[in-house]
One Martini backbone bead per residue (centre of mass of N, CA, C, O) as a GRO file, in nm:
protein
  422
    1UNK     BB    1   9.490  -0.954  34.208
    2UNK     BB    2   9.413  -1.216  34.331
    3UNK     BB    3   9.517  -1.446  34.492
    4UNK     BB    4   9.551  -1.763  34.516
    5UNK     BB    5   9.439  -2.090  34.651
    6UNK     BB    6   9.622  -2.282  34.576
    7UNK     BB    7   9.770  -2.569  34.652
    8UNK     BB    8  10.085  -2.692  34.691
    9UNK     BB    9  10.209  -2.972  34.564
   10UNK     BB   10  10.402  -3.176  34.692
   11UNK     BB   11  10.731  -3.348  34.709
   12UNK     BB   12  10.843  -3.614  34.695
   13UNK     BB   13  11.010  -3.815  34.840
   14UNK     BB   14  11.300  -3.857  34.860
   15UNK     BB   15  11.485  -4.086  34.684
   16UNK     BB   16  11.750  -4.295  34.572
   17UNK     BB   17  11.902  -4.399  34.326
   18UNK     BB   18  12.148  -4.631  34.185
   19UNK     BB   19  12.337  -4.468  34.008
   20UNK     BB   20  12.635  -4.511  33.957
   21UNK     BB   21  12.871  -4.676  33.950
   22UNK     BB   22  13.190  -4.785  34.064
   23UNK     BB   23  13.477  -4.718  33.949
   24UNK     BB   24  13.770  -4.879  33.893
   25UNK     BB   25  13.915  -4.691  34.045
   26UNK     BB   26  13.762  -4.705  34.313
   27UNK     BB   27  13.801  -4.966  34.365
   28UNK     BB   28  14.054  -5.007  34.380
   29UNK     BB   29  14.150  -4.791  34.617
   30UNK     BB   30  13.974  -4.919  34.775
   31UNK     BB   31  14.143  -5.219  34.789
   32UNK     BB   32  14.428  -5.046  34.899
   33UNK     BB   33  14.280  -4.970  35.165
   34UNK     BB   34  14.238  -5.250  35.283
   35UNK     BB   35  14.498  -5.354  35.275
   36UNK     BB   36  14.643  -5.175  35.405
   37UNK     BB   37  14.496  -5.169  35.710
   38UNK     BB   38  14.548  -5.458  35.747
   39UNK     BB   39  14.804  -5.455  35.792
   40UNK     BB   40  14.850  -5.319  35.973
   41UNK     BB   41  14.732  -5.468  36.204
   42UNK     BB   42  14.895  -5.713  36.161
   43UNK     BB   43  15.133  -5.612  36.252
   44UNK     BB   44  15.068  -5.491  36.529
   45UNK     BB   45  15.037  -5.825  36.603
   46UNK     BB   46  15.304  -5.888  36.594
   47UNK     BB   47  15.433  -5.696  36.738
   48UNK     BB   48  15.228  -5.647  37.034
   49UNK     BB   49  15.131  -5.943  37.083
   50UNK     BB   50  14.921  -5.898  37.307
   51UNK     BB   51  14.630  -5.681  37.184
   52UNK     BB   52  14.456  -5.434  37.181
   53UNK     BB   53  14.210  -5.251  36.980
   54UNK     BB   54  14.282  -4.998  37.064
   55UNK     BB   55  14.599  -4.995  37.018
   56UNK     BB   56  14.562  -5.050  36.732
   57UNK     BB   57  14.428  -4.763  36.682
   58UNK     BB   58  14.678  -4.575  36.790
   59UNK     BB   59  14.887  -4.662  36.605
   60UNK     BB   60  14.747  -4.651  36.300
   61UNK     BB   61  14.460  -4.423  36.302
   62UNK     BB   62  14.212  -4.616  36.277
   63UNK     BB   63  13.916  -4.684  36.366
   64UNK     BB   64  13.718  -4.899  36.584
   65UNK     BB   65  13.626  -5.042  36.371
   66UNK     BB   66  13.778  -5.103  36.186
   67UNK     BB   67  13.939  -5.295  36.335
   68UNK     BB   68  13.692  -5.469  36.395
   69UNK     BB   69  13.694  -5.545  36.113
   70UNK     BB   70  13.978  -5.679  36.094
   71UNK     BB   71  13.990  -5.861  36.307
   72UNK     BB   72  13.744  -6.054  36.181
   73UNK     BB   73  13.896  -6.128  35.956
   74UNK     BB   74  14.114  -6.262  36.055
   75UNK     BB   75  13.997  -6.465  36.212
   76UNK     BB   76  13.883  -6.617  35.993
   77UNK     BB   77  14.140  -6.708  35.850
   78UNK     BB   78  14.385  -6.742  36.094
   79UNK     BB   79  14.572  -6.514  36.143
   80UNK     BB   80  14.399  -6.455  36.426
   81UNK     BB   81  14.342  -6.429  36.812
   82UNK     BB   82  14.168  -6.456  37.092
   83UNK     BB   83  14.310  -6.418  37.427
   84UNK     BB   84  14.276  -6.569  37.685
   85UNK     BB   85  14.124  -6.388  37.917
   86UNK     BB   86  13.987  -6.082  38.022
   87UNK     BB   87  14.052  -5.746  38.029
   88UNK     BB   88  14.081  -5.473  38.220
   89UNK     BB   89  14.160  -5.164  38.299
   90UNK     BB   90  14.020  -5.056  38.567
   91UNK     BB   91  13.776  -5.286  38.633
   92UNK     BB   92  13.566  -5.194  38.411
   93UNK     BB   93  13.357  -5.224  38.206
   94UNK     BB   94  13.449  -5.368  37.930
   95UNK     BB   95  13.633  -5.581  37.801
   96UNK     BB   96  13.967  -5.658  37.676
   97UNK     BB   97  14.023  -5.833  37.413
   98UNK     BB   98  14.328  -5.987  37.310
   99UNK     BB   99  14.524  -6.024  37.030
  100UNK     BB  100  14.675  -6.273  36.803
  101UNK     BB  101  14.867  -6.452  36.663
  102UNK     BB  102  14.833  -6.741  36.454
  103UNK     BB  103  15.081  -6.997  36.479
  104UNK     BB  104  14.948  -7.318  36.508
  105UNK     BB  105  14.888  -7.344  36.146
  106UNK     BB  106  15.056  -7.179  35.952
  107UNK     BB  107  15.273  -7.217  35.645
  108UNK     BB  108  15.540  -7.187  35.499
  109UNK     BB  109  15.766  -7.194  35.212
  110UNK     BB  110  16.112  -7.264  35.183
  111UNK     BB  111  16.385  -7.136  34.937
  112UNK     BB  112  16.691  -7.197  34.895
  113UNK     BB  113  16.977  -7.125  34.639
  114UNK     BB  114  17.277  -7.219  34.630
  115UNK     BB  115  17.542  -7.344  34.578
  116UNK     BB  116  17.621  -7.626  34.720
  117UNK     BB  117  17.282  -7.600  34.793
  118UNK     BB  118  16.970  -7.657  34.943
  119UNK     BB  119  16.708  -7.509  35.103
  120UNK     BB  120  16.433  -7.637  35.319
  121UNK     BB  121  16.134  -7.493  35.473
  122UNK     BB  122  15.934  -7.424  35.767
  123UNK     BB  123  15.713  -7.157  35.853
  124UNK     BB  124  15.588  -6.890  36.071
  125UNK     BB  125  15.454  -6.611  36.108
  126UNK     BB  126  15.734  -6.547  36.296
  127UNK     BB  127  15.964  -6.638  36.144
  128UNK     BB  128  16.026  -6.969  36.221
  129UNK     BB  129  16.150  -7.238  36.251
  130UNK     BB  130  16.024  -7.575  36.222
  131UNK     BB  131  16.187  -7.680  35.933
  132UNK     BB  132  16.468  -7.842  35.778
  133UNK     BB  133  16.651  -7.886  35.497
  134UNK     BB  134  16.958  -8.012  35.292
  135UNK     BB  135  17.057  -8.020  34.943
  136UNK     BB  136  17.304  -8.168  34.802
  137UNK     BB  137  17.419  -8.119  34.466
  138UNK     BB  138  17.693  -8.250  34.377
  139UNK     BB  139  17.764  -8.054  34.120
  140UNK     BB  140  17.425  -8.046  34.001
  141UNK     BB  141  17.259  -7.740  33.867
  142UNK     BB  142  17.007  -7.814  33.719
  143UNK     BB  143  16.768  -7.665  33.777
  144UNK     BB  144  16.515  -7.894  33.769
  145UNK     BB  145  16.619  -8.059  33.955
  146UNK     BB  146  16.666  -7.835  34.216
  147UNK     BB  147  16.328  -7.793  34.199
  148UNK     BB  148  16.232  -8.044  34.253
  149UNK     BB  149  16.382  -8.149  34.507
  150UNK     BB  150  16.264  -7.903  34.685
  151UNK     BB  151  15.965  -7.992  34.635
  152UNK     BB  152  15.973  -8.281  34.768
  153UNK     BB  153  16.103  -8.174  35.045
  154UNK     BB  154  15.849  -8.020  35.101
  155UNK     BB  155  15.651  -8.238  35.102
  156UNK     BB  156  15.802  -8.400  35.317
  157UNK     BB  157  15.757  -8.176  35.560
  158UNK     BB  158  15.434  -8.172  35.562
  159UNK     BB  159  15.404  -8.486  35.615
  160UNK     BB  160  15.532  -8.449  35.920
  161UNK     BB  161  15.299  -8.203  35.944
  162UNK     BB  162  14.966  -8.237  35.931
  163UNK     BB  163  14.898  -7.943  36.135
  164UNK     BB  164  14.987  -7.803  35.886
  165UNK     BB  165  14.931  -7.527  35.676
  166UNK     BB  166  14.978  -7.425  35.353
  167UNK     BB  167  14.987  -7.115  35.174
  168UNK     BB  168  15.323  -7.103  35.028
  169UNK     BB  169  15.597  -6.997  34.843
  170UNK     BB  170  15.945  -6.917  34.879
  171UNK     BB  171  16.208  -6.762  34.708
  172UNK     BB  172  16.600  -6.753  34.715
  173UNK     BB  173  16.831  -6.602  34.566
  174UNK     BB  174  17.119  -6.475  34.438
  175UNK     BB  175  17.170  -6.267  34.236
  176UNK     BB  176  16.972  -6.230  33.959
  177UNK     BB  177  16.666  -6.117  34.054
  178UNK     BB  178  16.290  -6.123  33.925
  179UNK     BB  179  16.042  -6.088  34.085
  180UNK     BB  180  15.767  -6.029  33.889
  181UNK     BB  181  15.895  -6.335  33.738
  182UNK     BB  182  16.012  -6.532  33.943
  183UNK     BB  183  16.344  -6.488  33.810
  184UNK     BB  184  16.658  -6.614  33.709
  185UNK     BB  185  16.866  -6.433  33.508
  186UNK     BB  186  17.133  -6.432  33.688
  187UNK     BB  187  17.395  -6.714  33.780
  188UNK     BB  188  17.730  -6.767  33.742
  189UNK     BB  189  17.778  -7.012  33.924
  190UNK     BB  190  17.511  -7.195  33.873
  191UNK     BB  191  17.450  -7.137  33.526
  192UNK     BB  192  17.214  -6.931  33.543
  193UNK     BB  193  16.933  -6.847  33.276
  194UNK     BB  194  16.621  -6.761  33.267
  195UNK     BB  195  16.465  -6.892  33.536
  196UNK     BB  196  16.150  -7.017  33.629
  197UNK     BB  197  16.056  -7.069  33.947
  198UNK     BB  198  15.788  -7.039  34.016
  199UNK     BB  199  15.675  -7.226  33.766
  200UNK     BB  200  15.814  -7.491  33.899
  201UNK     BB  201  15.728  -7.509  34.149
  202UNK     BB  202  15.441  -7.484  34.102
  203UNK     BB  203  15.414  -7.770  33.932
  204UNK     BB  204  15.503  -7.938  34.227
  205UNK     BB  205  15.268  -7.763  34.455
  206UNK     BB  206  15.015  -7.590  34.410
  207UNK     BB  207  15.158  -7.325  34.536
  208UNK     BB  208  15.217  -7.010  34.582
  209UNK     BB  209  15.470  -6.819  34.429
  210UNK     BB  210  15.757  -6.639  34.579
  211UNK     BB  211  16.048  -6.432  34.436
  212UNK     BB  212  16.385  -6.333  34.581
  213UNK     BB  213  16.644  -6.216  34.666
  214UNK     BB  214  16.805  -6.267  34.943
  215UNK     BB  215  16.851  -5.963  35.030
  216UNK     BB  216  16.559  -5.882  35.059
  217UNK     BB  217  16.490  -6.078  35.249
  218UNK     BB  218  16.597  -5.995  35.447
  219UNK     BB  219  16.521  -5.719  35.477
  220UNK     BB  220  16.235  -5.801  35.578
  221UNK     BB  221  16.304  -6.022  35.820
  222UNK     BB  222  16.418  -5.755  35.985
  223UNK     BB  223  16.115  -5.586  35.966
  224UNK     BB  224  15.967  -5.810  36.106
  225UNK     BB  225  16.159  -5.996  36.306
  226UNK     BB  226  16.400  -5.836  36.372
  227UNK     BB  227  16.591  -5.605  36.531
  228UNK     BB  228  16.642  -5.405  36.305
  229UNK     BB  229  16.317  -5.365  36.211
  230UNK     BB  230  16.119  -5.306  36.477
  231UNK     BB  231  15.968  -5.059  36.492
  232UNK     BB  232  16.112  -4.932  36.172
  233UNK     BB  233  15.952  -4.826  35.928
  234UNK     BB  234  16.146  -4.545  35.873
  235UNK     BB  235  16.339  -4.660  35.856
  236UNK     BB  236  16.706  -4.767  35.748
  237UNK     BB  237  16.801  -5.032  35.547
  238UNK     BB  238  17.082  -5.222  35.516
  239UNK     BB  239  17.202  -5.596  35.337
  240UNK     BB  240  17.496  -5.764  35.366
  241UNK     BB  241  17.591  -6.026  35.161
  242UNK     BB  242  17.836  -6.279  35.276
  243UNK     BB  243  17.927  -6.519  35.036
  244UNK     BB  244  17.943  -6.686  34.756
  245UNK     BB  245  17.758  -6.428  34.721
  246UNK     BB  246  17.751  -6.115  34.680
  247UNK     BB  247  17.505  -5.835  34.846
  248UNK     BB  248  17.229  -5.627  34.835
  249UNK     BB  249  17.033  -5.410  35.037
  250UNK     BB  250  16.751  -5.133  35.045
  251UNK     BB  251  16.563  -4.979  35.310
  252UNK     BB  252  16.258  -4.768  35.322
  253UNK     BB  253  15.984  -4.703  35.479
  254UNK     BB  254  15.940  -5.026  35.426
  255UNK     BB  255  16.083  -5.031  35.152
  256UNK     BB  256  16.229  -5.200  34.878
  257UNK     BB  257  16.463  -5.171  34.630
  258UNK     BB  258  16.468  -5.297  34.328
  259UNK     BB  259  16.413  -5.150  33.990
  260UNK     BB  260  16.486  -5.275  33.745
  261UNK     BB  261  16.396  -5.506  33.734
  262UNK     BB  262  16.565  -5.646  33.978
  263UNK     BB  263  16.877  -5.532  33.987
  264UNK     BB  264  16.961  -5.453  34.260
  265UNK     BB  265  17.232  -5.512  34.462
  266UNK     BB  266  17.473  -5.497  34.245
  267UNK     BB  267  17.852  -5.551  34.372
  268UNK     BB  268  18.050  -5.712  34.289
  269UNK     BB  269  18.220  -5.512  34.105
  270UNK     BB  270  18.321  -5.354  34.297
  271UNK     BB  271  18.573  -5.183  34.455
  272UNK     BB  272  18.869  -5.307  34.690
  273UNK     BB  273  19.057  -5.185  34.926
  274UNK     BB  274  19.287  -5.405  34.902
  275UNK     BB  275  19.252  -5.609  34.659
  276UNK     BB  276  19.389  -5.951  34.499
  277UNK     BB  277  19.160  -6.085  34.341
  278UNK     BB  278  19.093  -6.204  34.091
  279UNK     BB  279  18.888  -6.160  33.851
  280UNK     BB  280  18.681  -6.299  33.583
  281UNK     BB  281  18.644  -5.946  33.448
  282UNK     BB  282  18.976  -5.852  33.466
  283UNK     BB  283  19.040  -5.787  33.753
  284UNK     BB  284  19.115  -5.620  34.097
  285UNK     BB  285  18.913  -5.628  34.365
  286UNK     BB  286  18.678  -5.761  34.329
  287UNK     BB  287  18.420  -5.817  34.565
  288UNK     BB  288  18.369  -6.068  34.575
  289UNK     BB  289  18.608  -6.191  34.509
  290UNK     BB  290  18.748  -6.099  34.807
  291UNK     BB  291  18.499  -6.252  34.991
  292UNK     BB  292  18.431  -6.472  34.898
  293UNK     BB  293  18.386  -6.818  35.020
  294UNK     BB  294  18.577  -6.944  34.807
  295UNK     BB  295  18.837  -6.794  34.895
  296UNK     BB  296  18.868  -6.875  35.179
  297UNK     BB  297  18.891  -7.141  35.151
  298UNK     BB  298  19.131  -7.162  34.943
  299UNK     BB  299  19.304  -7.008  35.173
  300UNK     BB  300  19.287  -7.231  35.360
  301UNK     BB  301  19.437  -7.480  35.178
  302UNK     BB  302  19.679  -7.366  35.139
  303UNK     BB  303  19.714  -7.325  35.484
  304UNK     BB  304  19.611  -7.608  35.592
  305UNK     BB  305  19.348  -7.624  35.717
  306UNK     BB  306  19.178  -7.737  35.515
  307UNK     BB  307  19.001  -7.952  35.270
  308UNK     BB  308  18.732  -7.805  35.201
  309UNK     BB  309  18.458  -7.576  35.104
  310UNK     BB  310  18.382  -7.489  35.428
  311UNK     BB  311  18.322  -7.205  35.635
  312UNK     BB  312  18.302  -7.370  35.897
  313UNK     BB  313  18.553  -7.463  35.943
  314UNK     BB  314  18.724  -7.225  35.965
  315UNK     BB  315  18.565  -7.147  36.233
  316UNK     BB  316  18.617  -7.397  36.409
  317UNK     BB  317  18.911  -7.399  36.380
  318UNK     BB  318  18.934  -7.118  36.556
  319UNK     BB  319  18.790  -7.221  36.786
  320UNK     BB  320  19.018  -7.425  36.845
  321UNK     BB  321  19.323  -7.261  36.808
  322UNK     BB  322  19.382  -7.168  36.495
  323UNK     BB  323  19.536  -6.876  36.376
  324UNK     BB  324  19.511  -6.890  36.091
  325UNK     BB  325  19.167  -6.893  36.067
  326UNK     BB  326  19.162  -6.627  36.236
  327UNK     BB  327  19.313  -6.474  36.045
  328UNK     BB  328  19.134  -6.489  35.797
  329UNK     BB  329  18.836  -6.396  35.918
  330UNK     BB  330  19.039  -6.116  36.044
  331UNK     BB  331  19.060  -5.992  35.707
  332UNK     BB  332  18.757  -6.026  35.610
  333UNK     BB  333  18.628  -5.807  35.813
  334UNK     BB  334  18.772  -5.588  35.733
  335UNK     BB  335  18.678  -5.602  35.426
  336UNK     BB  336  18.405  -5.563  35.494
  337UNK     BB  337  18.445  -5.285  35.635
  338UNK     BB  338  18.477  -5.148  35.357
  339UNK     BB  339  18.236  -5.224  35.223
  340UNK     BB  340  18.027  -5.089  35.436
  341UNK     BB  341  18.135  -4.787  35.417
  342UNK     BB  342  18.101  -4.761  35.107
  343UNK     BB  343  17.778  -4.768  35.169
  344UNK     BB  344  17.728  -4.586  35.386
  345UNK     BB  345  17.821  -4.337  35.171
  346UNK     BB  346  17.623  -4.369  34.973
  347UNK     BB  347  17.330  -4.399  35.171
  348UNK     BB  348  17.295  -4.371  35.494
  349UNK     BB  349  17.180  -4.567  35.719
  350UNK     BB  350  17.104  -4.649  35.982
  351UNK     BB  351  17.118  -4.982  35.924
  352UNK     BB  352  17.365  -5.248  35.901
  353UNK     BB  353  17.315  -5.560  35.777
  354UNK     BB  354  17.549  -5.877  35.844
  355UNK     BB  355  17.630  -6.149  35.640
  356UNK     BB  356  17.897  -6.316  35.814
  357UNK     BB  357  18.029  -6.554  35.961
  358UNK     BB  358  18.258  -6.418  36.134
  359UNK     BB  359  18.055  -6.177  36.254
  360UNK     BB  360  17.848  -6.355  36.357
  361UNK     BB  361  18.070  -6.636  36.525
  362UNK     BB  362  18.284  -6.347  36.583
  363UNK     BB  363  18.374  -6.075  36.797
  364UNK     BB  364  18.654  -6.043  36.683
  365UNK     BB  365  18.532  -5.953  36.374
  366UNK     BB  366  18.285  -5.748  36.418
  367UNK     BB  367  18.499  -5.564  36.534
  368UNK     BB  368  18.667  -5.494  36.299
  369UNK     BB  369  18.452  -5.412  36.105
  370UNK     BB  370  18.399  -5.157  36.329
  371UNK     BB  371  18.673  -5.040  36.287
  372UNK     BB  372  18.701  -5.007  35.981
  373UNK     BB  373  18.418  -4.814  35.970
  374UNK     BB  374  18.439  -4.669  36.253
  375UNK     BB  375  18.365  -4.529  36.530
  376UNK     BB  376  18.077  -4.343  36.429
  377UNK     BB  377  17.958  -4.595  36.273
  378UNK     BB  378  17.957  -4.864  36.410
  379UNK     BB  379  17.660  -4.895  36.583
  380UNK     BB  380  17.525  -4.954  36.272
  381UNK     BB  381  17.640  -5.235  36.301
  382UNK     BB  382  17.468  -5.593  36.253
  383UNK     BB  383  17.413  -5.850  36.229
  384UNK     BB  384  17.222  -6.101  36.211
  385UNK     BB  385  16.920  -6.258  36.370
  386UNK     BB  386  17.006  -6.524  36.174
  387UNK     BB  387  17.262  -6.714  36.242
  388UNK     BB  388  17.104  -7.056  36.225
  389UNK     BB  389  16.865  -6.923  35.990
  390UNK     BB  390  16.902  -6.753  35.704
  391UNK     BB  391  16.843  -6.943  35.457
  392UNK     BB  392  16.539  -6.986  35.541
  393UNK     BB  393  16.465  -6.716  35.590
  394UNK     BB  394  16.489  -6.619  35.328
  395UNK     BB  395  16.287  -6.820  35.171
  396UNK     BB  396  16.029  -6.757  35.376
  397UNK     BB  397  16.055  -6.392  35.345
  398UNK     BB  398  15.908  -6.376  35.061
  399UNK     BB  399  15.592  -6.503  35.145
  400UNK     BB  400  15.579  -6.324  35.447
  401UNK     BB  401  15.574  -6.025  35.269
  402UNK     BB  402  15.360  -6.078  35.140
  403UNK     BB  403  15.139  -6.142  35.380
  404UNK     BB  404  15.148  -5.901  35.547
  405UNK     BB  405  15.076  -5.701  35.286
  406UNK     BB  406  14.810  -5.892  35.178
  407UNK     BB  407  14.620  -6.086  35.393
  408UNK     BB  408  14.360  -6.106  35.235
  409UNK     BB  409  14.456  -6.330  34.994
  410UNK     BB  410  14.361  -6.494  35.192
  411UNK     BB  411  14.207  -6.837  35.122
  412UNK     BB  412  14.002  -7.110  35.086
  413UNK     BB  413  14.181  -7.124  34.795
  414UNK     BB  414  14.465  -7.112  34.960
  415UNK     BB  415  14.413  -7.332  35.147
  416UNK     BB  416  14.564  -7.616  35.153
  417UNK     BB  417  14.696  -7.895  35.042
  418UNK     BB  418  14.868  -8.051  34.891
  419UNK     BB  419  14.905  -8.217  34.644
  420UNK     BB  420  14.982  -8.485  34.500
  421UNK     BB  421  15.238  -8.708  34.449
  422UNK     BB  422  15.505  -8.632  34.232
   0.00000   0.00000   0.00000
C-alpha cells in the first residue's frame, strides 16, 4: 500500500498558560529567603560600609543582581545611601559606587525599666545613643505609671529632635519577660507580674513596640554593634548582667537562645560557691542575693562608705581613695569570676561578655574577675562595650535587632511622626 501524501498539521506553538498559582507554603519559603537576603546585605552594610556592591556579593554569597536588586530596595526605605565621590578598582571600567548606611534620618527608642529608674532614649541605626534620659521611680512602680511616664519621655526626645524619623520602640527589664507576648511575666523586686508592656508603649506611641530581656538585648547589641560580636555571626557569645537583677543570655550562630516563653537566662538562684547573703528563697548565697547592686550598696552603708543606694557612688568612692570601697567591689568581682567560670563550664562559649560596675570602672576588678575564671580562659572575658549607655543601649537594641533581622518590614506606612500629644 503507498504511503499517504497528506502533511501532517503543524502543532501550535507552546504558550504556556497561568498554570496554578503558588501556594502559600512558596510564598512563605520566597518571603523568608527575601528576608533572609536583605538583612545578610543590611549587615554587611553595617559591618564593612562603605563598601562596594561586588564586597557585598563576596560576603553573603549572594549573585551581583541580588546585592543589586536589595541595596535598590534598602535605599528606597532610606536604610543605605550611595556615598559620594565614586571609586574605580583598577582606573578602568565603570566605577564602584559604595554603599553605606544611612544614619542621618531613622532612629529606634529604647526603654530600659531598672528597679530604681526608667532609661530612655534614642538610638541610630549604628546602635549610638543619639539622647538619653532618666526617669527615677521614687519608690513608685506601679507598671501604668513607669510605661506611660517612659512613653511621654520618648515623645519629648522626638519633639527635641524634629529631623529624626522614629521606626519602632524597644523594650528590655530583668526578670522573667516573654519576647513574643510583649509581657514581663515576672519581675520580683518591681513587683511586676503578667505586664504587657508592648501594648502599654504602644497605645501612648503608636509606634510598633518589642520587649526583650535586657541580658539577650544586649547580646544583640554586642552581635551587632559591639567589639564583642563583630564579624562572628559563628561564634558564641555569653553575656552576664550583674545589676540589681543578675541574670545571662547565650548566643550561638547568630541566634539568642531564648527557651519555652522566653524564660531562658533565669540564674538568680544558681548556688555560688563562698556566698554569705540570705536569699528571699531560704536559702544563702543564692547567685543574685550575693551579687545584686542593692547587696553592694547595702555593705558599702554598713561600712559607712555611702549612705546612698548607687552603687556608682561606691565606683567614685574607690576612685577617690577610699580602701574599704575599693574592697567591697574586688571581692564582688572575685564572686562575680566565680559566676562567669561557672556559666563557662556549662556553656563553653567563646567570649563572656560581663555589664558590672566594677569590671566596667576598674581595671583591677576586671583582673580579679579574670583571675578568678583561671589564667586558661581569662581572655575569653571581656566588659560590655557600653559602659557608658548600657542600659539605653539595652532598650534600643531591642528594636535594632528586629530591624536588622527583617528590614524589609520598615514601610511608609511604619515610618512617620509619632502620633498627637499624649
Amino acid at each position: 500500500m503507498p504511503r499517504s501524501s497528506v502533511v501532517p498539521r503543524p502543532l501550535p506553538p507552546y504558550r504556556p498558560g497561568p498554570g496554578p498559582a503558588p501556594s502559600p507554603v512558596r510564598r512563605a519559603v520566597d518571603s523568608d529567603r527575601r528576608r533572609t537576603s536583605a538583612s545578610a546585605v543590611l549587615r554587611s552594610v553595617l559591618d564593612g560600609g562603605p563598601v562596594a556592591r561586588s564586597t557585598i556579593a563576596r560576603l553573603t554569597g549572594l549573585s551581583a543582581a541580588s546585592v543589586t536588586e536589595h541595596c535598590a530596595r534598602l535605599t528606597a526605605l532610606g536604610l543605605i545611601r550611595e556615598t559620594p565621590g565614586p571609586r574605580r578598582s583598577n582606573g578602568v571600567g565603570r566605577p564602584h559606587v559604595p554603599v553605606d548606611l544611612d544614619d542621618s534620618r531613622f532612629v529606634v527608642g529604647g526603654v530600659h525599666v531598672a528597679v530604681p529608674y526608667t532609661t530612655v532614649a534614642l538610638l541610630d541605626l549604628r546602635g549610638r545613643v543619639v539622647a538619653e534620659r532618666r526617669l527615677d521611680h521614687d519608690g513608685a512602680t506601679e507598671p501604668g505609671r513607669v510605661l506611660a511616664n517612659a512613653a511621654a519621655a520618648l515623645r519629648s526626645l522626638l519633639a527635641d529632635a524634629p529631623a529624626r524619623v522614629p521606626l519602632s520602640v524597644g523594650a528590655a527589664a530583668g526578670g522573667w519577660v516573654d519576647r513574643a507576648s510583649g509581657t514581663v511575666v515576672e519581675h520580683p523586686l518591681l513587683g511586676w507580674r503578667e505586664v504587657g508592656v508592648r501594648e502599654a508603649i504602644r497605645a501612648h506611641t503608636g509606634l510598633p513596640v518589642h520587649v526583650d530581656g535586657h541580658a539577650r538585648s544586649l547580646v544583640n547589641a554586642e552581635r551587632l554593634f559591639g567589639r564583642a560580636g563583630r564579624g562572628g555571626g559563628g561564634a558564641s557569645l555569653l553575656h552576664l548582667f550583674v545589676g540589681n537583677v543578675v541574670d545571662a543570655a547565650f548566643a550561638t550562630h547568630d541566634e539568642v537562645h531564648h527557651g519555652p516563653r522566653s524564660q531562658s537566662g533565669a540564674i538568680a538562684h544558681l548556688p555560688l560557691a563562698g556566698g554569705t547573703e540570705p536569699c528571699a528563697c531560704g536559702r544563702t548565697g543564692c547567685l543574685q542575693a550575693e551579687l545584686s547592686e542593692l547587696t553592694l550598696c547595702r555593705r558599702a552603708r554598713e561600712a559607712g562608705v555611702l549612705r546612698t543606694s548607687n552603687p556608682m557612688h561606691v565606683v567614685a568612692a574607690a576612685a577617690a581613695g577610699d580602701r574599704v570601697a575599693a574592697g567591697l567591689l574586688l571581692h564582688r568581682a572575685r564572686m562575680v569570676g566565680r559566676a562567669a567560670g561557672l556559666l563557662l563550664d556549662v556553656l563553653n562559649p567563646d567570649t563572656v561578655v560581663v555589664t558590672e560596675v566594677g569590671a566596667v570602672h576598674r581595671a583591677e576588678c576586671l583582673a580579679a574577675l579574670r583571675e578568678e575564671v583561671g589564667a586558661d580562659r581569662a581572655a575569653a572575658v571581656v566588659p560590655t562595650s557600653f559602659p557608658d549607655s548600657v542600659l539605653a543601649v539595652a532598650g534600643g537594641s531591642v528594636a535594632l535587632d528586629v530591624l536588622y533581622r527583617d528590614p524589609l518590614s520598615v514601610s511608609s506606612g511604619s515610618v512617620g511622626p509619632p502620633p498627637g500629644p499624649i
